[in-house]
């Protein structure tokens, strides 16, 4: 009984157009870009503080320590990719509530995971470059932790791509 009702509701969501549906699609675009860029900005700023502090003691290591800053910037690109894909598929006609909700889910997926990844990259990057300046053997460990932090954003990108393709 419940499965029949849910199936009927899903069919109705996929076939009926709603004037508010594009709002949810555009909120997905906004969420993807804003949250991912917030994570990228935090990661860049926090890592940059560590690079600057480390550069005072060891200026020869500054370029080697820019890796967290670059990795934080990539998080913003993930959000941009999904925002462009979603934004280009929103239309004022034949855009269902299901499409709008799917696009909102995709945007929130990449945006919030990008925010989390940016925070992780910023904290690890700041502490990591300072520690690497004192003990160079920690560099590989820092890079591994940064890779796992970056993977959080990549997971959000993958889920967002999958969810976005579910929209018609």
C-alpha positions as a Python dict, from the first residue, in 0.01 Angstrom:
ca = {
    (1, 'X'): (0, 0, 0),
    (2, 'X'): (267, 252, 104),
    (3, 'X'): (491, 157, -188),
    (4, 'X'): (204, 221, -429),
    (5, 'X'): (142, 564, -281),
    (6, 'X'): (512, 650, -294),
    (7, 'X'): (539, 530, -653),
    (8, 'X'): (241, 744, -750),
    (9, 'X'): (393, 1048, -579),
    (10, 'X'): (726, 994, -756),
    (11, 'X'): (551, 971, -1093),
    (12, 'X'): (360, 1292, -1017),
    (13, 'X'): (682, 1469, -918),
    (14, 'X'): (850, 1362, -1240),
    (15, 'X'): (568, 1456, -1475),
    (16, 'X'): (410, 1772, -1337),
    (17, 'X'): (578, 2105, -1382),
    (18, 'X'): (583, 2342, -1089),
    (19, 'X'): (652, 2714, -1105),
    (20, 'X'): (869, 2691, -792),
    (21, 'X'): (1083, 2404, -925),
    (22, 'X'): (1345, 2630, -1089),
    (23, 'X'): (1391, 2802, -753),
    (24, 'X'): (1517, 2476, -604),
    (25, 'X'): (1740, 2418, -905),
    (26, 'X'): (1895, 2763, -870),
    (27, 'X'): (1938, 2704, -497),
    (28, 'X'): (2135, 2394, -593),
    (29, 'X'): (2357, 2607, -816),
    (30, 'X'): (2405, 2859, -538),
    (31, 'X'): (2472, 2594, -275),
    (32, 'X'): (2730, 2420, -489),
    (33, 'X'): (2928, 2733, -561),
    (34, 'X'): (2893, 2920, -233),
    (35, 'X'): (2968, 2635, 8),
    (36, 'X'): (3251, 2491, -203),
    (37, 'X'): (3410, 2834, -236),
    (38, 'X'): (3373, 2897, 136),
    (39, 'X'): (3565, 2575, 199),
    (40, 'X'): (3827, 2668, -60),
    (41, 'X'): (3868, 3016, 87),
    (42, 'X'): (3905, 2886, 441),
    (43, 'X'): (4152, 2619, 333),
    (44, 'X'): (4356, 2870, 135),
    (45, 'X'): (4360, 3128, 413),
    (46, 'X'): (4441, 2886, 693),
    (47, 'X'): (4712, 2708, 491),
    (48, 'X'): (4849, 3042, 374),
    (49, 'X'): (4897, 3154, 733),
    (50, 'X'): (5102, 2840, 797),
    (51, 'X'): (5307, 2893, 482),
    (52, 'X'): (5377, 3253, 580),
    (53, 'X'): (5481, 3160, 932),
    (54, 'X'): (5700, 2880, 804),
    (55, 'X'): (5851, 3102, 533),
    (56, 'X'): (5999, 3333, 795),
    (57, 'X'): (6211, 3049, 933),
    (58, 'X'): (6277, 2857, 609),
    (59, 'X'): (6214, 3066, 296),
    (60, 'X'): (6358, 2791, 74),
    (61, 'X'): (6060, 2567, 162),
    (62, 'X'): (5785, 2810, 64),
    (63, 'X'): (5717, 2668, -283),
    (64, 'X'): (5719, 2311, -149),
    (65, 'X'): (5465, 2416, 114),
    (66, 'X'): (5217, 2561, -136),
    (67, 'X'): (5056, 2219, -194),
    (68, 'X'): (4777, 2270, 65),
    (69, 'X'): (4689, 2606, -90),
    (70, 'X'): (4657, 2450, -436),
    (71, 'X'): (4454, 2158, -302),
    (72, 'X'): (4216, 2398, -129),
    (73, 'X'): (4165, 2586, -456),
    (74, 'X'): (4064, 2267, -633),
    (75, 'X'): (3767, 2234, -395),
    (76, 'X'): (3620, 2554, -540),
    (77, 'X'): (3654, 2410, -889),
    (78, 'X'): (3440, 2110, -787),
    (79, 'X'): (3160, 2346, -688),
    (80, 'X'): (3200, 2545, -1009),
    (81, 'X'): (3171, 2232, -1224),
    (82, 'X'): (2844, 2124, -1064),
    (83, 'X'): (2706, 2479, -1063),
    (84, 'X'): (2766, 2510, -1439),
    (85, 'X'): (2618, 2167, -1513),
    (86, 'X'): (2307, 2231, -1305),
    (87, 'X'): (2268, 2591, -1423),
    (88, 'X'): (2279, 2492, -1787),
    (89, 'X'): (2004, 2232, -1741),
    (90, 'X'): (1748, 2458, -1569),
    (91, 'X'): (1469, 2580, -1795),
    (92, 'X'): (1144, 2766, -1745),
    (93, 'X'): (946, 2495, -1921),
    (94, 'X'): (945, 2118, -1870),
    (95, 'X'): (1133, 2152, -1542),
    (96, 'X'): (970, 1933, -1279),
    (97, 'X'): (983, 1943, -901),
    (98, 'X'): (1184, 1623, -913),
    (99, 'X'): (1446, 1799, -1127),
    (100, 'X'): (1458, 2092, -888),
    (101, 'X'): (1498, 1874, -582),
    (102, 'X'): (1759, 1657, -755),
    (103, 'X'): (1958, 1967, -848),
    (104, 'X'): (1927, 2103, -496),
    (105, 'X'): (2053, 1772, -359),
    (106, 'X'): (2343, 1768, -602),
    (107, 'X'): (2441, 2125, -514),
    (108, 'X'): (2423, 2063, -142),
    (109, 'X'): (2620, 1742, -182),
    (110, 'X'): (2920, 1900, -350),
    (111, 'X'): (2892, 2227, -160),
    (112, 'X'): (2881, 2092, 193),
    (113, 'X'): (3140, 1823, 128),
    (114, 'X'): (3360, 2094, -24),
    (115, 'X'): (3315, 2305, 287),
    (116, 'X'): (3419, 2013, 508),
    (117, 'X'): (3714, 1930, 284),
    (118, 'X'): (3830, 2292, 283),
    (119, 'X'): (3819, 2309, 661),
    (120, 'X'): (4017, 1985, 686),
    (121, 'X'): (4274, 2099, 429),
    (122, 'X'): (4316, 2432, 605),
    (123, 'X'): (4377, 2280, 946),
    (124, 'X'): (4606, 2004, 818),
    (125, 'X'): (4787, 2241, 581),
    (126, 'X'): (4857, 2499, 850),
    (127, 'X'): (4987, 2250, 1105),
    (128, 'X'): (5155, 2036, 841),
    (129, 'X'): (5371, 2303, 678),
    (130, 'X'): (5480, 2433, 1019),
    (131, 'X'): (5572, 2081, 1132),
    (132, 'X'): (5747, 2005, 803),
    (133, 'X'): (5966, 2312, 853),
    (134, 'X'): (6088, 2165, 1181),
    (135, 'X'): (6100, 1799, 1072),
    (136, 'X'): (6121, 1738, 692),
    (137, 'X'): (6035, 1368, 735),
    (138, 'X'): (5674, 1469, 811),
    (139, 'X'): (5619, 1593, 453),
    (140, 'X'): (5492, 1260, 314),
    (141, 'X'): (5255, 1216, 607),
    (142, 'X'): (5118, 1565, 557),
    (143, 'X'): (5059, 1497, 187),
    (144, 'X'): (4874, 1172, 265),
    (145, 'X'): (4645, 1347, 513),
    (146, 'X'): (4582, 1624, 260),
    (147, 'X'): (4491, 1366, -5),
    (148, 'X'): (4236, 1207, 226),
    (149, 'X'): (4098, 1552, 308),
    (150, 'X'): (4069, 1634, -62),
    (151, 'X'): (3891, 1304, -117),
    (152, 'X'): (3600, 1432, 95),
    (153, 'X'): (3533, 1698, -166),
    (154, 'X'): (3578, 1449, -447),
    (155, 'X'): (3317, 1220, -290),
    (156, 'X'): (3071, 1508, -294),
    (157, 'X'): (3150, 1579, -658),
    (158, 'X'): (3090, 1217, -756),
    (159, 'X'): (2760, 1199, -568),
    (160, 'X'): (2650, 1532, -717),
    (161, 'X'): (2723, 1409, -1069),
    (162, 'X'): (2522, 1093, -1008),
    (163, 'X'): (2229, 1276, -851),
    (164, 'X'): (2229, 1542, -1123),
    (165, 'X'): (2201, 1276, -1394),
    (166, 'X'): (1883, 1147, -1225),
    (167, 'X'): (1708, 1472, -1320),
    (168, 'X'): (1540, 1453, -1660),
}
